[in-house]
Structure formats: structure tokens, C-alpha cells
Short mmCIF file of C-alpha atoms in Angstrom, two decimals:
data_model
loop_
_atom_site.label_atom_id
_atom_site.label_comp_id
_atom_site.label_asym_id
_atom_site.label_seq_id
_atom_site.Cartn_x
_atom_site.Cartn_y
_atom_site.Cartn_z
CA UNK A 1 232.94 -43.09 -353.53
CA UNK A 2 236.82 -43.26 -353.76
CA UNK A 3 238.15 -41.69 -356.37
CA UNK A 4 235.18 -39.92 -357.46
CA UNK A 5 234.98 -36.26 -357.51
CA UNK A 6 231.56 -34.08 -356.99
CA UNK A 7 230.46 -30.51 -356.86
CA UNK A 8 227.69 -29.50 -354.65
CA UNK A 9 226.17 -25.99 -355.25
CA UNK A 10 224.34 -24.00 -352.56
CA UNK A 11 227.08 -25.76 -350.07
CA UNK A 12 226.95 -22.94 -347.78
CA UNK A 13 224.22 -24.57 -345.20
CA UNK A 14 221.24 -26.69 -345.32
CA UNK A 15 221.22 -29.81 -347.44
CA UNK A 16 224.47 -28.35 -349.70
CA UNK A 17 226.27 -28.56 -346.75
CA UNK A 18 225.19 -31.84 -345.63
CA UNK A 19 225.32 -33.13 -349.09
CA UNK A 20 228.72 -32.47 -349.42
CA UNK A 21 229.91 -33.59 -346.08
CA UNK A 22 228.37 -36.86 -346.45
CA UNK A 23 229.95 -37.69 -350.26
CA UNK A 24 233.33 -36.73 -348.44
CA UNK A 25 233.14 -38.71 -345.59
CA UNK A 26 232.26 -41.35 -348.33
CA UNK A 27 235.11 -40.93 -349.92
CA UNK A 28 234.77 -38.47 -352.60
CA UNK A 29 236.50 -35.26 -353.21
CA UNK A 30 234.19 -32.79 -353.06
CA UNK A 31 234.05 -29.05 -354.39
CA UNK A 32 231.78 -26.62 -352.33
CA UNK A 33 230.33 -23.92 -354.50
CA UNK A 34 228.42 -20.96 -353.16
CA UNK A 35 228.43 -16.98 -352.85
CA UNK A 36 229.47 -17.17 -349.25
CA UNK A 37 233.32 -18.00 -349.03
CA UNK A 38 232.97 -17.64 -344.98
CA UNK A 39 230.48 -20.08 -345.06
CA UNK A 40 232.23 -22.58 -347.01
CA UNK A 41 235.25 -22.26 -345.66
CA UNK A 42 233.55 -23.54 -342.56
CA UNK A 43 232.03 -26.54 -344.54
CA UNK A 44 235.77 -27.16 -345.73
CA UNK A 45 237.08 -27.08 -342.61
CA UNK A 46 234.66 -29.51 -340.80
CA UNK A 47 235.45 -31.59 -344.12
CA UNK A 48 239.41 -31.89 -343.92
CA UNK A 49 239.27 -31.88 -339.55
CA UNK A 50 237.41 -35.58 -340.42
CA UNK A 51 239.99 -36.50 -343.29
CA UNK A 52 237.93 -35.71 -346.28
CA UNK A 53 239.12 -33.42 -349.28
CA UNK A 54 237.22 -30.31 -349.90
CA UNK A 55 237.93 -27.05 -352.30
CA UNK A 56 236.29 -24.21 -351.78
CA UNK A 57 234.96 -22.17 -355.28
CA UNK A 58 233.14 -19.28 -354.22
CA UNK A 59 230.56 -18.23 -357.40
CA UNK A 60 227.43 -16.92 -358.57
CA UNK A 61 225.72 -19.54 -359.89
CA UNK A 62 223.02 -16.84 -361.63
CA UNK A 63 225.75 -15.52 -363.78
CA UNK A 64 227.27 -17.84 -366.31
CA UNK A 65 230.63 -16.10 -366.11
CA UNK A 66 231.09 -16.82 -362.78
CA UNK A 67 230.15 -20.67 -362.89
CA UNK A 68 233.04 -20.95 -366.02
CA UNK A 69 235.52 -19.65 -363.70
CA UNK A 70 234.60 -21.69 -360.83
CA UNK A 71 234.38 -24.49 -363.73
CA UNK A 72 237.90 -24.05 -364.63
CA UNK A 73 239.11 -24.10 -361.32
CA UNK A 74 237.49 -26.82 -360.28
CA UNK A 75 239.06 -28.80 -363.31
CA UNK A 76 242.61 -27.63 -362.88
CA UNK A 77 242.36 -28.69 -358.91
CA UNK A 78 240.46 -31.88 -358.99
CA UNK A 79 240.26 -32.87 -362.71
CA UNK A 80 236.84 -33.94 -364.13
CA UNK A 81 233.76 -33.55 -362.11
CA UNK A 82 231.95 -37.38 -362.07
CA UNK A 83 228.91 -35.89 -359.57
CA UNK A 84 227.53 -32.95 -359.94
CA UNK A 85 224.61 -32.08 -357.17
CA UNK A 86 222.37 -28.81 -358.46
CA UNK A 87 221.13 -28.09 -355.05
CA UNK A 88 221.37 -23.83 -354.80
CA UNK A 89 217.62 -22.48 -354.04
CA UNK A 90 216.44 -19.29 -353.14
CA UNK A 91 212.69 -19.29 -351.55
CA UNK A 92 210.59 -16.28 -351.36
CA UNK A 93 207.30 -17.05 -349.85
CA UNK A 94 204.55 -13.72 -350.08
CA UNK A 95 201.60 -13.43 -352.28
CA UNK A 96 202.15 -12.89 -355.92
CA UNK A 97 200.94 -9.43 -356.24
CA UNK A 98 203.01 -8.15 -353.21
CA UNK A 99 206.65 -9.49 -354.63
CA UNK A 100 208.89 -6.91 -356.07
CA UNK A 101 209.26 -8.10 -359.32
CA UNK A 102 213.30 -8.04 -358.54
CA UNK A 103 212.49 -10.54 -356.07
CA UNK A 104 210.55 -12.90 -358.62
CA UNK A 105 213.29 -12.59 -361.14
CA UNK A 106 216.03 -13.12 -358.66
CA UNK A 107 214.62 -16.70 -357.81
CA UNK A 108 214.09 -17.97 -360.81
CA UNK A 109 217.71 -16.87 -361.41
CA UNK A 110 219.03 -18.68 -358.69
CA UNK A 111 216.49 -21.72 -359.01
CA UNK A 112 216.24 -22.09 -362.67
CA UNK A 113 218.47 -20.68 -364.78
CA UNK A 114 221.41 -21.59 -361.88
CA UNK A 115 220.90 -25.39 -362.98
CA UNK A 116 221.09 -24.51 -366.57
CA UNK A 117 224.08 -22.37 -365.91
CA UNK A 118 226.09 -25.36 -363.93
CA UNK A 119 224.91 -27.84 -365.73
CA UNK A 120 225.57 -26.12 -369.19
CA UNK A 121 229.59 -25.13 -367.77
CA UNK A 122 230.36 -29.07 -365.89
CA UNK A 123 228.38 -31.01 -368.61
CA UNK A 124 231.81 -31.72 -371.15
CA UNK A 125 233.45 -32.87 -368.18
CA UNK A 126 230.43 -35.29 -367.24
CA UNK A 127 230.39 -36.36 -370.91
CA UNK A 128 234.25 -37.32 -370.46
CA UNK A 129 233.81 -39.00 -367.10
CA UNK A 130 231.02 -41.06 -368.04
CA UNK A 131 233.33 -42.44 -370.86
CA UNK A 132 235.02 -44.62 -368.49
CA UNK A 133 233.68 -44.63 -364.74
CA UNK A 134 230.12 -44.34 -363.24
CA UNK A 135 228.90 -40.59 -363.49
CA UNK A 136 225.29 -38.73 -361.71
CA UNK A 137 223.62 -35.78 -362.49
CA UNK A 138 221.52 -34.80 -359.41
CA UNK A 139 219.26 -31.71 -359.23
CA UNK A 140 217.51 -31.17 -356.22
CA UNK A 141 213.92 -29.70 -357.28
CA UNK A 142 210.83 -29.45 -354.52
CA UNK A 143 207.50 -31.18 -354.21
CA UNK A 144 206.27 -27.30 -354.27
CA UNK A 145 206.83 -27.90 -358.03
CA UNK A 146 203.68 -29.91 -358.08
CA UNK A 147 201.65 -28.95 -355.28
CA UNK A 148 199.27 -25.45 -355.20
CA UNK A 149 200.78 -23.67 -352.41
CA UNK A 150 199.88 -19.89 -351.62
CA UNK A 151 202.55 -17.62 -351.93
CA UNK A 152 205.10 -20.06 -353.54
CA UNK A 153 203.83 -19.43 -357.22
CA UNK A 154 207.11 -18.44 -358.59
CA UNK A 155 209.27 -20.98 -356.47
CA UNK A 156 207.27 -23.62 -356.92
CA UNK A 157 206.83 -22.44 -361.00
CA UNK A 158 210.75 -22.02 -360.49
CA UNK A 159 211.04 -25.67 -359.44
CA UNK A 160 208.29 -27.02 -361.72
CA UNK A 161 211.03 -26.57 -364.53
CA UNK A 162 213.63 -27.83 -362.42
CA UNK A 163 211.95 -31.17 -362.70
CA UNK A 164 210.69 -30.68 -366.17
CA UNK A 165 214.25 -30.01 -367.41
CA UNK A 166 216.09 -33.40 -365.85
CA UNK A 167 213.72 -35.36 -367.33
CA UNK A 168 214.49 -33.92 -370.38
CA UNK A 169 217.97 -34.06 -370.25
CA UNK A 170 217.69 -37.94 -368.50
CA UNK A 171 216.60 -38.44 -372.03
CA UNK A 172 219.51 -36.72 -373.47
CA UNK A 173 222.01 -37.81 -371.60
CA UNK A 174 221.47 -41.51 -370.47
CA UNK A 175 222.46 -43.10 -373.86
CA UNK A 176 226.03 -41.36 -373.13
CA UNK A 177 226.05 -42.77 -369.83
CA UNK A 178 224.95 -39.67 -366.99
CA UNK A 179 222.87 -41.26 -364.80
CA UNK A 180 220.02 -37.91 -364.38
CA UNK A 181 218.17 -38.46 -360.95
CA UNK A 182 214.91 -35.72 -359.91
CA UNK A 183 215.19 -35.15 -356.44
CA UNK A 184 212.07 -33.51 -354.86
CA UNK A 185 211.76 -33.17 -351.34
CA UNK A 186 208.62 -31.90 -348.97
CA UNK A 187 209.06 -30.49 -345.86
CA UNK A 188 212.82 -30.17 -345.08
CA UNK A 189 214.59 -29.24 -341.77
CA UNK A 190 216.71 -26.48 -343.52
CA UNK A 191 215.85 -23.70 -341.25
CA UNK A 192 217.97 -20.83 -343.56
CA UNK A 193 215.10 -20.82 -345.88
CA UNK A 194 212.38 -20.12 -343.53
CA UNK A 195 214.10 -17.53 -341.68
CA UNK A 196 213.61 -15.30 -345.64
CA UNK A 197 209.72 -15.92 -344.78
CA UNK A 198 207.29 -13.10 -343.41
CA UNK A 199 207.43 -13.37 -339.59
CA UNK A 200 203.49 -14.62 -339.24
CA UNK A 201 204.50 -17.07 -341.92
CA UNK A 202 207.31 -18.48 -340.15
CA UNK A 203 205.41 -18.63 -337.43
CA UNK A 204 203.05 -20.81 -338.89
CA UNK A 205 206.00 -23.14 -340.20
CA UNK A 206 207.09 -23.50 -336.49
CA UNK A 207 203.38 -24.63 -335.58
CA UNK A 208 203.28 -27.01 -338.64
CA UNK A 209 206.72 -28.56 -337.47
CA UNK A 210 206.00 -29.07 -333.64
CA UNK A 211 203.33 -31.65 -335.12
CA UNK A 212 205.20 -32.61 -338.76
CA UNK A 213 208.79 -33.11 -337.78
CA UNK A 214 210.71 -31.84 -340.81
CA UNK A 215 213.00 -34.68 -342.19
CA UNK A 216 216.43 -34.16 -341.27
CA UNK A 217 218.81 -32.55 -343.91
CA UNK A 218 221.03 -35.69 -343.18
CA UNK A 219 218.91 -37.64 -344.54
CA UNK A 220 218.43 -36.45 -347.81
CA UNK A 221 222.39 -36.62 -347.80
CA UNK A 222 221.68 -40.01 -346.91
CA UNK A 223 219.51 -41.00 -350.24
CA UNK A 224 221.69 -39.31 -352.31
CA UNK A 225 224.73 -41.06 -351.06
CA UNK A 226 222.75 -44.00 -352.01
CA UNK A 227 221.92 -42.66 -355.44
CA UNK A 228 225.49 -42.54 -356.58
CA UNK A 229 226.53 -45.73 -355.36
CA UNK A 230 224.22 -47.80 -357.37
CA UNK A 231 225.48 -50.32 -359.85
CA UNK A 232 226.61 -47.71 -363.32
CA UNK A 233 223.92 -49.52 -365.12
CA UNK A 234 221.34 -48.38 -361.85
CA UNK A 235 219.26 -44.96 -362.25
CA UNK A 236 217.08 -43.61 -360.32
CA UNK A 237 215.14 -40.94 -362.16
CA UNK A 238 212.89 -39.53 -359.70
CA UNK A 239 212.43 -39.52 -355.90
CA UNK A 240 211.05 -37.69 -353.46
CA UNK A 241 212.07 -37.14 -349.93
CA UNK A 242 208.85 -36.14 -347.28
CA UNK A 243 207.57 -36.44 -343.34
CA UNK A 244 206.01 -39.90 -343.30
CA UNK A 245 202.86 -37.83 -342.15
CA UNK A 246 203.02 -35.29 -344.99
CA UNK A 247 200.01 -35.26 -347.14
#
């Protein structure tokens, strides 16, 4: 991962956070890219006590002017992005017919149009990176995408497209040389997204955890990590991440 440089979106917490840790520790210089500046300046921190290199671009990845900016900066401090990680998600879990419809719209924002936004802003610097040194395209979609699960029809709709669009744009992209990889994980141990569920749901979550542990965000770090440091000829289109137990 020397000499590489990444961006990570939804860095804030979870598997962002972890994400990016891990591709610095690796190696890589890594920008962190969230709403939340307190929160990734604590990512950043953690990143540069251990030795790694870390900037800190603080955007809105639902509005397209605020992913150019962070774009530009990103360019001016670390050159062109090589590994770009679309992992910003926003999960609202309540029956269809009870959800605002701000609340529907405001997900697929995040979870949809966020990937198109990032993507769209860090893809001429992809195409000029894959030119002349291994470059990956990760989004990070959700096994909800293909699964029936009450109360998750817009997220998992939301995602759905997630994985419907890198597949598409695998087929776009790999004759110029972006490796495109799915990534679609079950049950996850990041514990900021089920504290925006409905207290009786979360309580359910905690019972369905005590007997399905929840696979460690540091692992999904882990396969990505191994992802991007596959031979550049290597891709791994799709994968998904789940408890061993998870049906």
C-alpha cells in the first residue's frame, strides 16, 4: 500500500473508520471524508499517533458541490486518488407507511446518489491513476439489497442500486484499468447504525446478537485490505462479508 493514496467516505465511525485506519497502517495515505470534522479529526489523530498519514475533508457527500470541493482539496494535498472506498450509509429502519417521506429521501441521498456523487467528482483522477499504477473502486453496498427485510424497504431498495450500479460501471471501467469490487456485508458490528433504530427494534438487534455475534468492523477492513493488494490484473467483483451462522 506504499505510495498509494485512498479516500474513505463515511470515515467518521464504524467500518469508514476502520477502513481507513487499516489502509494507513498499510501504508497508504488516506483522506477521511465525512460531515463530522470532530469525528474525523479523532480518526486522524489515532492515524498520525501510529505513523500513518491522514487528511481530514469534512463534506456532504449528498450534495455534489460539496464532494468537488472536498475533490479539489484532496487533489491539491495528496495528488490523485488510486482507492476510492464508497462506504457513507444512512439506515432508517420503520415500516414504510410510518417514514416521513424526508426521511426516505434523505437515505437514498446519502446511500445512493452519495456514490454517484463521489464517484462522478474522483472518477478523472481514477482514470489517470489507473494509467500507470494499480487502481480500486470499492463501494460498500448491504446484503439488505437482496434480502426481504421489514422495515428496510428503502435502505435495502437504496442499496439494491448500490450493487446494481458497480456492476455496471465494473463493465465500464475495467477495460481502462479500475478494478470495481461489490462489497455487501450482513450483520455488521457497527453499533452507530442501530442506535437510529426504534428502541423495541434495537432491542431485538441486541437479542439477535447475544446468539449471532456480529462480524467485527475490523474485519471487513481486513478483506478490503486484501482487495487492493491483489495482483493489478486481480479483481474481485463481488463479495460479501456475514456471521458464519447467518442465514
Amino acid at each position: 500500500m506504499t505510495n498509494r493514496i485512498a479516500l474513505v467516505t463515511g470515515a467518521a465511525s464504524g467500518i469508514g473508520a476502520a477502513v481507513a485506519t487499516r489502509l494507513a497502517a498499510d501504508g497508504a495515505s488516506v483522506a477521511l471524508l465525512a460531515r463530522r470534522r470532530d469525528r474525523l479529526e479523532k480518526v486522524a489523530a489515532q492515524i498520525t499517533e501510529s505513523g500513518g498519514t491522514a487528511l481530514v475533508v469534512p463534506a456532504d457527500v449528498s450534495a455534489p458541490e460539496s464532494v468537488a470541493a472536498a475533490a479539489a482539496v484532496v487533489h491539491k494535498e495528496f495528488g490523485d486518488v488510486d482507492l476510492l472506498v464508497n462506504n457513507a450509509g444512512l439506515m432508517r429502519v420503520v415500516p414504510f407507511a410510518d417514514g416521513p417521506l424526508d426521511d426516505w429521501r434523505r437515505a437514498i441521498d446519502v446511500n445512493l446518489t452519495g456514490v454517484v456523487n463521489v464517484t462522478h467528482a474522483f472518477l478523472p483522477a481514477l482514470k489517470r491513476s489507473a494509467a500507470t499504477r494499480t487502481t480500486d473502486l470499492i463501494n460498500v453496498s448491504s446484503l439488505a439489497g437482496e434480502r426481504i427485510n421489514p422495515g428496510m424497504a428503502v435502505y435495502g431498495a437504496s442499496k439494491a442500486a448500490v450493487s446494481h450500479l458497480t456492476r455496471t460501471l465494473r463493465a465500464e471501467l475495467a477495460p481502462e484499468g479500475i478494478r470495481v469490487t461489490d462489497l455487501e456485508p450482513g450483520m455488521i458490528d457497527a453499533t452507530e447504525l442501530a442506535d437510529t433504530f426504534p428502541a423495541e427494534l434495537r432491542s431485538m438487534v441486541d437479542d439477535l446478537r447475544a446468539g449471532l455475534p456480529a462480524v467485527p468492523v475490523a474485519e471487513v477492513a481486513d478483506l478490503i485490505a486484501y482487495v487492493v493488494t491483489r495482483p493489478r490484473d486481480v479483481n474481485l467483483p463481488h463479495l460479501v462479508i456475514q456471521p458464519s451462522k447467518e442465514i
